[in-house]
Tab-separated table of C-alpha atoms in Angstrom:
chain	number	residue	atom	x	y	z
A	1128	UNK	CA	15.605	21.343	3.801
A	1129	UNK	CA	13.709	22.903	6.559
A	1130	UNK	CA	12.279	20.645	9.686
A	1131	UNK	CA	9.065	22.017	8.545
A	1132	UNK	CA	9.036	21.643	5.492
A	1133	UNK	CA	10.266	17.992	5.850
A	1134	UNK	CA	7.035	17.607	8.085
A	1135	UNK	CA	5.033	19.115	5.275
A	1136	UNK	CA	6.213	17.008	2.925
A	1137	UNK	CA	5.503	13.860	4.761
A	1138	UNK	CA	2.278	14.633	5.562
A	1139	UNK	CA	1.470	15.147	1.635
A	1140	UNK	CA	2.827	11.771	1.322
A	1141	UNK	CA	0.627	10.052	4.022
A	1142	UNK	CA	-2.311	11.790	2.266
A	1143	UNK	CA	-1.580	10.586	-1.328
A	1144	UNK	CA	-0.977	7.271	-0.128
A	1145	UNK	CA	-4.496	6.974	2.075
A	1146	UNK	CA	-6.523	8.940	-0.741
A	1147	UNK	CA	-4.600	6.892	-3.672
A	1148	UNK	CA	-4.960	3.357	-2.049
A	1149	UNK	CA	-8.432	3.748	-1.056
A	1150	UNK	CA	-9.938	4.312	-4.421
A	1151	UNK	CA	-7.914	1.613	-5.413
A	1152	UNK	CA	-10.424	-1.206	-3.632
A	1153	UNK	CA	-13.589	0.491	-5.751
A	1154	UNK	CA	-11.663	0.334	-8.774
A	1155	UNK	CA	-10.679	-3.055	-8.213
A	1156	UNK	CA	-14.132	-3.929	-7.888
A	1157	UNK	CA	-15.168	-2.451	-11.176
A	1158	UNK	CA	-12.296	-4.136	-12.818
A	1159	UNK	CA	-12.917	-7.917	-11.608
A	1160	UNK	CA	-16.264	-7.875	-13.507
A	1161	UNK	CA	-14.519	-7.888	-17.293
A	1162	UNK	CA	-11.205	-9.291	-16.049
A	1163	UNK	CA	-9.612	-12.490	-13.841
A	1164	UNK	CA	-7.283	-11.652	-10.781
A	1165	UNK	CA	-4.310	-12.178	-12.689
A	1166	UNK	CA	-4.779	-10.831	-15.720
A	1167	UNK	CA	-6.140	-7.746	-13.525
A	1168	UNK	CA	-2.929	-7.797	-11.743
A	1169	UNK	CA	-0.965	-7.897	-14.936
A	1170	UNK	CA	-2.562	-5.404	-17.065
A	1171	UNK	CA	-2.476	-2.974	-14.054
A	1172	UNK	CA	1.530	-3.675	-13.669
A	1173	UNK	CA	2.180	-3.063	-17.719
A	1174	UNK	CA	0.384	0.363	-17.318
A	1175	UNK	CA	2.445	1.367	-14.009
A	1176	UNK	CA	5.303	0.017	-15.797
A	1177	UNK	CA	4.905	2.021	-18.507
A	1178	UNK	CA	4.754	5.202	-16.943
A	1179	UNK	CA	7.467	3.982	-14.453
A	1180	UNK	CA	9.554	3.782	-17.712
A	1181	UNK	CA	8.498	7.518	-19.309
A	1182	UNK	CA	9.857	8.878	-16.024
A	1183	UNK	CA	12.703	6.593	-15.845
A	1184	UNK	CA	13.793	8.263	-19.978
A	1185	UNK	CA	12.875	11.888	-18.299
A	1186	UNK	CA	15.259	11.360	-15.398
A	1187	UNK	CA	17.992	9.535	-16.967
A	1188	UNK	CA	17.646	6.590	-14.046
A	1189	UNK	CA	20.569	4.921	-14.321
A	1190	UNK	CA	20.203	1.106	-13.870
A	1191	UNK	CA	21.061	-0.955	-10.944
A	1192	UNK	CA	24.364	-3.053	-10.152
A	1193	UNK	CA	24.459	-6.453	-10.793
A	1194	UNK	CA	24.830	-7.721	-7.211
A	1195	UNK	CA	21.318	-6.354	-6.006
A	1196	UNK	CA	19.324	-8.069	-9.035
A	1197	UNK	CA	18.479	-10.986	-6.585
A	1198	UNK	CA	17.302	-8.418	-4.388
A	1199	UNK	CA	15.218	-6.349	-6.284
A	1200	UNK	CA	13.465	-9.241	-8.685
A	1201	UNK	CA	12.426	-11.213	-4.799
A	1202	UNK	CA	10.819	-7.761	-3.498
A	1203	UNK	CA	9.732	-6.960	-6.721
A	1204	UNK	CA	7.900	-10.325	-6.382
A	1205	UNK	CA	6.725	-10.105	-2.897
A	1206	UNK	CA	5.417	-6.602	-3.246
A	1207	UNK	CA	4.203	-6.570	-6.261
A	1208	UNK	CA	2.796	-10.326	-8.027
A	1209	UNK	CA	1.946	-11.287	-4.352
A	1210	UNK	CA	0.171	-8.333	-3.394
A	1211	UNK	CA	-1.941	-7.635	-6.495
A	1212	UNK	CA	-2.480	-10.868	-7.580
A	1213	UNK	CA	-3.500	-12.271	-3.853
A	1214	UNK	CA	-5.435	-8.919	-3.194
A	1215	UNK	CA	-7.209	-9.316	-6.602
A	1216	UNK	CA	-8.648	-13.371	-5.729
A	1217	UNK	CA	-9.080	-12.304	-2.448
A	1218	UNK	CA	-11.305	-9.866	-3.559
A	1219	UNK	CA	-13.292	-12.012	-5.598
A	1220	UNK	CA	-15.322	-13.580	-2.313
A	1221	UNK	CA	-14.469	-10.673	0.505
A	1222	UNK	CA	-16.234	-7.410	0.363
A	1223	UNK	CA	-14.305	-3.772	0.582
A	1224	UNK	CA	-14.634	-3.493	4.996
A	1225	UNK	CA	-13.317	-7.342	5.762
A	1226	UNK	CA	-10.379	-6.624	2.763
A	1227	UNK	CA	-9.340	-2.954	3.888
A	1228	UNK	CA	-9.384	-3.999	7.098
A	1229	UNK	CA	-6.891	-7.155	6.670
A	1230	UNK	CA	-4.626	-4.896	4.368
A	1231	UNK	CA	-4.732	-1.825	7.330
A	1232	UNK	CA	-2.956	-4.832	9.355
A	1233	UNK	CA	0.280	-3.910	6.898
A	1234	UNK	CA	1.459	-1.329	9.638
A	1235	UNK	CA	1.321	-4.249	12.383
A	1236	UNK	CA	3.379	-6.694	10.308
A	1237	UNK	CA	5.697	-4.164	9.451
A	1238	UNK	CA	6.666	-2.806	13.077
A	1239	UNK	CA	7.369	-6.567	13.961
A	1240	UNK	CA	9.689	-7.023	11.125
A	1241	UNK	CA	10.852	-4.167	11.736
A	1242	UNK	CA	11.594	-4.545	14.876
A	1243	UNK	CA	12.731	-7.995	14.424
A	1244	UNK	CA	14.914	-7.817	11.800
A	1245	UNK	CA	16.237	-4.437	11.736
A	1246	UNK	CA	16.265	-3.086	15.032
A	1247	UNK	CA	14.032	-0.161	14.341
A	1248	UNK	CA	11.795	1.367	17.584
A	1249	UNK	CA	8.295	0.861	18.072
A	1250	UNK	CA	7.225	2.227	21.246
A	1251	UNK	CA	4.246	1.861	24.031
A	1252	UNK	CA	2.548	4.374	22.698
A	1253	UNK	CA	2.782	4.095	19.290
A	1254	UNK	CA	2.153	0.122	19.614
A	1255	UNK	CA	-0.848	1.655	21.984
A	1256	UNK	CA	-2.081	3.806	18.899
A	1257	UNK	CA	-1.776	1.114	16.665
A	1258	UNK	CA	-4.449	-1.560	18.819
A	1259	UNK	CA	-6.875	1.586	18.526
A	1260	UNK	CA	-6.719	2.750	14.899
A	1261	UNK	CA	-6.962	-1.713	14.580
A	1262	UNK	CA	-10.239	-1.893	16.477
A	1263	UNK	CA	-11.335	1.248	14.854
A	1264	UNK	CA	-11.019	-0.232	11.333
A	1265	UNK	CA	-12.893	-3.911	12.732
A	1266	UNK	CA	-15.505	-1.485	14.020
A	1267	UNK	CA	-15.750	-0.402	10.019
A	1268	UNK	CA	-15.972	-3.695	8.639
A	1269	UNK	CA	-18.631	-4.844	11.359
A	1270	UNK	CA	-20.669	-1.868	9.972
A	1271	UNK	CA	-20.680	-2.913	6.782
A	1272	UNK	CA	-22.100	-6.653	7.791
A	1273	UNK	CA	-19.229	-8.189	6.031
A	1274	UNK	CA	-18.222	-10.415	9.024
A	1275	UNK	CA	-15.557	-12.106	9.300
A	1276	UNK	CA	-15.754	-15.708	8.058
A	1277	UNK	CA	-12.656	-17.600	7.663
A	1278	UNK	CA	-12.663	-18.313	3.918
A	1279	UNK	CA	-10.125	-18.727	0.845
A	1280	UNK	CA	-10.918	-15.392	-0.084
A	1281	UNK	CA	-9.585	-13.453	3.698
A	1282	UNK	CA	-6.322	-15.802	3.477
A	1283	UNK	CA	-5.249	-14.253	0.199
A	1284	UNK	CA	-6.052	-11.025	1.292
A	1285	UNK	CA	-3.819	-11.732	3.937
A	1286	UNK	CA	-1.008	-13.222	2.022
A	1287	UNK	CA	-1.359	-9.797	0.210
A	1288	UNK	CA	-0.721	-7.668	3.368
A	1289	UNK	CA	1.919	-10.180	4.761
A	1290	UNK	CA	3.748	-9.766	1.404
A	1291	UNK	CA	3.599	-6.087	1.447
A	1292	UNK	CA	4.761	-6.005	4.493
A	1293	UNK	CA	8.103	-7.444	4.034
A	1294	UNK	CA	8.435	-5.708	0.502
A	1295	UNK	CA	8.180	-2.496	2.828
A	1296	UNK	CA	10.652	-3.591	6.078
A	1297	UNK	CA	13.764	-5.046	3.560
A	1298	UNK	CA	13.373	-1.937	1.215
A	1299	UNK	CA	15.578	0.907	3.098
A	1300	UNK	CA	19.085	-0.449	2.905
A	1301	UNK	CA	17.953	-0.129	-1.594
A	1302	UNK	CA	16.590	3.239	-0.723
A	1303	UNK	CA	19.244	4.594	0.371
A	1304	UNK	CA	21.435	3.065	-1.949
A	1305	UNK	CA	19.368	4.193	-5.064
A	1306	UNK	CA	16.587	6.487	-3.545
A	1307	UNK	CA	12.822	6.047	-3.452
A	1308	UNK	CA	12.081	6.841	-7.592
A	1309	UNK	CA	14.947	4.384	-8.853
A	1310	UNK	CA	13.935	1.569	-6.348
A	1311	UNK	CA	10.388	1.680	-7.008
A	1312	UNK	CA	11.209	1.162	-10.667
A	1313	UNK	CA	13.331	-1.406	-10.252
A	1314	UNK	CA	10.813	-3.487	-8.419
A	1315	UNK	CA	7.627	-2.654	-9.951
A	1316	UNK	CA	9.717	-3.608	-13.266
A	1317	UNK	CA	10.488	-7.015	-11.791
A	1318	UNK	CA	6.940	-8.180	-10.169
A	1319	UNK	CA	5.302	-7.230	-13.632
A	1320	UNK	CA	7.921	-9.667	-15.317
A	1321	UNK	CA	7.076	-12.088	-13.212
A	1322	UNK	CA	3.243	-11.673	-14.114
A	1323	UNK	CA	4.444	-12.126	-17.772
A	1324	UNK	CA	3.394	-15.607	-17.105
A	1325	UNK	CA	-0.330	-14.741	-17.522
A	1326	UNK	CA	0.522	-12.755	-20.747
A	1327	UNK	CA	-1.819	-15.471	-23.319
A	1328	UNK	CA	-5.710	-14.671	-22.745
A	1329	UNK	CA	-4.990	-10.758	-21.383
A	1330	UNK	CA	-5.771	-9.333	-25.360
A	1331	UNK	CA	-8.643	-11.399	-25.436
A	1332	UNK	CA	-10.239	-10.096	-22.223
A	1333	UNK	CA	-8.926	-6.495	-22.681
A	1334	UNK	CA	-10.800	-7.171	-26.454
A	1335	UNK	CA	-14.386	-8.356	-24.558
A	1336	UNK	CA	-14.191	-6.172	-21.101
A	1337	UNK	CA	-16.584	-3.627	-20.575
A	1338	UNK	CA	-14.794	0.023	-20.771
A	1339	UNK	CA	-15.857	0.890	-17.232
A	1340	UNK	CA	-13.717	-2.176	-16.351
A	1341	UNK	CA	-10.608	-1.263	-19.109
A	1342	UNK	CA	-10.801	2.608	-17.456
A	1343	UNK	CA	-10.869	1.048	-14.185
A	1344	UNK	CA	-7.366	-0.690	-14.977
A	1345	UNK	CA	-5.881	2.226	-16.096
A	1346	UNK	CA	-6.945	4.391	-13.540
A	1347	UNK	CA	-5.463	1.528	-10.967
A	1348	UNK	CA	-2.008	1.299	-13.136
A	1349	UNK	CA	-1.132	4.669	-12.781
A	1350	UNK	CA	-2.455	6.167	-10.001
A	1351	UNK	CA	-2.956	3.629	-6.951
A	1352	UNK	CA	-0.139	1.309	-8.447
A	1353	UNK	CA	2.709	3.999	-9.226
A	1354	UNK	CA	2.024	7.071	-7.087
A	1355	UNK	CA	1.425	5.316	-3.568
A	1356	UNK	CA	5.030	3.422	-3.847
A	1357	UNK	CA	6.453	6.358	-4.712
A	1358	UNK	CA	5.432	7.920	-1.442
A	1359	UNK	CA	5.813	4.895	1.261
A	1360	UNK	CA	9.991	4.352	-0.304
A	1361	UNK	CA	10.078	8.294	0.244
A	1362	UNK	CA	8.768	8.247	4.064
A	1363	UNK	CA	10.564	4.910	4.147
A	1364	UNK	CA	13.877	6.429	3.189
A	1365	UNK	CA	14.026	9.138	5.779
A	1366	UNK	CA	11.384	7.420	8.819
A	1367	UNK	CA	12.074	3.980	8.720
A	1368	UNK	CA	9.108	1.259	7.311
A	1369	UNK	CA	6.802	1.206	10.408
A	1370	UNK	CA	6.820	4.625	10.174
A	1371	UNK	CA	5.936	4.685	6.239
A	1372	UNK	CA	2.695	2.385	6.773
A	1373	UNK	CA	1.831	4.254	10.393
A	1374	UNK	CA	-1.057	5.856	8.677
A	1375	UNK	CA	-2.510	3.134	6.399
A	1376	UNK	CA	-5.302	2.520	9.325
A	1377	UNK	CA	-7.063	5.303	7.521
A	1378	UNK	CA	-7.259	3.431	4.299
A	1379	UNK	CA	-10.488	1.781	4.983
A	1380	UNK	CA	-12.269	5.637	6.429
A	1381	UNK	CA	-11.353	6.948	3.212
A	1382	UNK	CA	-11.965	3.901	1.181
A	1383	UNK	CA	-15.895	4.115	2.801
A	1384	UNK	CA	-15.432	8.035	1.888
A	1385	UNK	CA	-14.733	7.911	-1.454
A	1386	UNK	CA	-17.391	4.630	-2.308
A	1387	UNK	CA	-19.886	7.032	-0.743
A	1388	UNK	CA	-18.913	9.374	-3.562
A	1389	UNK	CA	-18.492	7.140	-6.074
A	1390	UNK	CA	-21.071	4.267	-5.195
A	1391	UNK	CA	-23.318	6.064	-3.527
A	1392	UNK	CA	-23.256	3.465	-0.755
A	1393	UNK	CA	-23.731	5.221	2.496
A	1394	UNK	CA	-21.515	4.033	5.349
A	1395	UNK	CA	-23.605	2.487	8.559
A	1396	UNK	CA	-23.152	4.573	11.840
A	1397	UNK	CA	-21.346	1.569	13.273
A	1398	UNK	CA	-18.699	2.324	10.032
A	1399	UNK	CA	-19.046	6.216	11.137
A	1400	UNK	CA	-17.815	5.708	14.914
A	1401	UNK	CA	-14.380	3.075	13.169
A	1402	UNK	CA	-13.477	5.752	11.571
A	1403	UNK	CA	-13.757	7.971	13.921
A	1404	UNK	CA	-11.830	5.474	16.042
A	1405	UNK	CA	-9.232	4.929	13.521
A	1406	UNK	CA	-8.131	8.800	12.992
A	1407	UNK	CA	-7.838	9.129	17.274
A	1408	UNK	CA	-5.460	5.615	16.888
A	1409	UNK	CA	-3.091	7.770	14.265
A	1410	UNK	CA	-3.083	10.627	16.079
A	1411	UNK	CA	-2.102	8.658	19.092
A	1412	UNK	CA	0.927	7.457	16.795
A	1413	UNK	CA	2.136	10.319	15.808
A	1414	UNK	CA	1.743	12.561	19.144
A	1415	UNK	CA	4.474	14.610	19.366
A	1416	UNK	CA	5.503	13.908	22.859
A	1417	UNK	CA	5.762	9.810	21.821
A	1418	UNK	CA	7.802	10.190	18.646
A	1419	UNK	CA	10.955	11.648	19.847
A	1420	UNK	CA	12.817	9.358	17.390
A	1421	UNK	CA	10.651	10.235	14.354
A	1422	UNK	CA	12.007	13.920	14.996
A	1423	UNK	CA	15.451	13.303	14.923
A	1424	UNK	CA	15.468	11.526	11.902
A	1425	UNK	CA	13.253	14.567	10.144
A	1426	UNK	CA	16.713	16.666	11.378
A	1427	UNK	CA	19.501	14.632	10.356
A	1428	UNK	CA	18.297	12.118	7.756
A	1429	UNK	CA	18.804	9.385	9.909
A	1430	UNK	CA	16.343	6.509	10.059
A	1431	UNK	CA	18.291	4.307	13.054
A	1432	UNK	CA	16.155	5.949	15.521
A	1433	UNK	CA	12.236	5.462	15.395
């Protein structure tokens, strides 16, 4: 494949990903008025499941070995039970700007993994980028008067991003062992088995929820649940994992975008200048000039060098 076309294609993926996981906080929303956190969280992982599994029969997927179960059930767990169910309470008390602008933080706590535990290259610059798209996406939040009160609610949100985090940074060695559709699977397969736990009382709320709420859930288990993690293992798989959450800073712009849209809530001018911010902080990450290690890998596969 073509340099340029590699470039192409991971741009479509950053896109999917920002668009995909923004609508995701509205729809979470709309879904927490018929339905707990958990049972939320576990009705949304059955549906992605269940598509995971019709794609799984089209592409003959064969299964894992043995020896990575362990593996795949604990990141299956961390990125997938941790981060929906903590994102789902968390949402419960803290508004859309404070909780897009804790999970935008997944970028920050990936590069130090990253870094930490794998070696992988995160630069002045792109460190430099990062601290810009971060104050761009407070600015956001600020605008939005959600503040920034230490409560139960911001700690699980954090859990969430920490969680996701290290489901993203211990990935690659799977990804390049099974590639980014298999591994995915595999691991959205185990987190929703571990949510199997809050199986008795789901029929009974999917029976009394409102169907904005049901449609909601389905909308979240295929799309934002399935399609993102599909993306992030494919940039992850040829970048490296601070490289596949660079761009998540954007989340919370298009998450104020698309509730604009949808809502019909109408960001504050304080929300207009964060995002602003935030887009000059990604572009800072990704200049050309500071990402000589990003390029290489687009032209021989690598992802030892970011």
């Amino acid at each position: 494949m073509k340099l340029a076309d590699k470039k192409f294609m991971v741009i479509g993926a950053h896109s999917t990903i920002i668009i995909l996981w923004a609508s995701a906080f509205p729809g979470i929303r709309a879904g927490l008025e018929s339905y707990s956190p958990e049972h939320l969280a576990l009705f949304r992982l059955l549906i992605g499941s269940a598509a995971l599994g019709v794609l799984a029969l089209v592409t003959k997927m064969r299964l894992p070995d043995i020896r990575d179960f362990p593996a795949i059930f604990m990141l299956g767990f961390l990125g997938f039970t941790v981060y929906h169910t903590a994102l789902n309470m968390g949402e419960k008390t803290v508004n859309a700007g404070p909780a897009s602008l804790i999970v935008s933080m997944t970028p920050i706590f990936s590069a130090a993994l990253a870094a930490l535990f794998l070696r992988e290259r995160f630069g002045r610059v792109r460190w430099t980028g990062s601290a810009v798209s971060f104050a761009g996406a407070a600015l956001i939040s600020l605008g939005t008067g959600g503040g920034f009160e230490i409560q139960t609610g911001i700690l699980f949100v954090i859990l969430a991003s920490i969680s996701e985090s290290i489901y993203f940074v211990f990935q690659t060695k799977y990804l390049n062992k099974y590639g980014f559709l298999s591994f995915t699977s595999y691991t959205v397969w185990a987190g929703t088995a571990f949510m199997l736990v809050y199986l008795p009382g789901l029929g009974n709320e999917i029976f009394h929820a409102s169907a904005e709420s049901t449609l909601s859930v389905l909308y979240l288990g295929i799309f934002p649940t399935v399609i993102p993690y599909i993306a992030l293992a494919f940039l992850a798989s040829i970048g490296g994992a601070s490289e596949a959450v660079s761009s998540l800073y954007l989340t919370p712009v298009m998450a104020f975008v698309i509730a604009w849209v949808w809502l019909g809530e109408v960001p504050a001018m304080l929300s207009i200048v964060g995002g602003l911010i935030a887009l000059a902080g990604v572009v800072i990450i990704h200049r050309k000039d500071s990402s000589k290690g990003v390029t290489e890998i687009y032209e021989n596969g690598s992802s030892k060098n970011i």
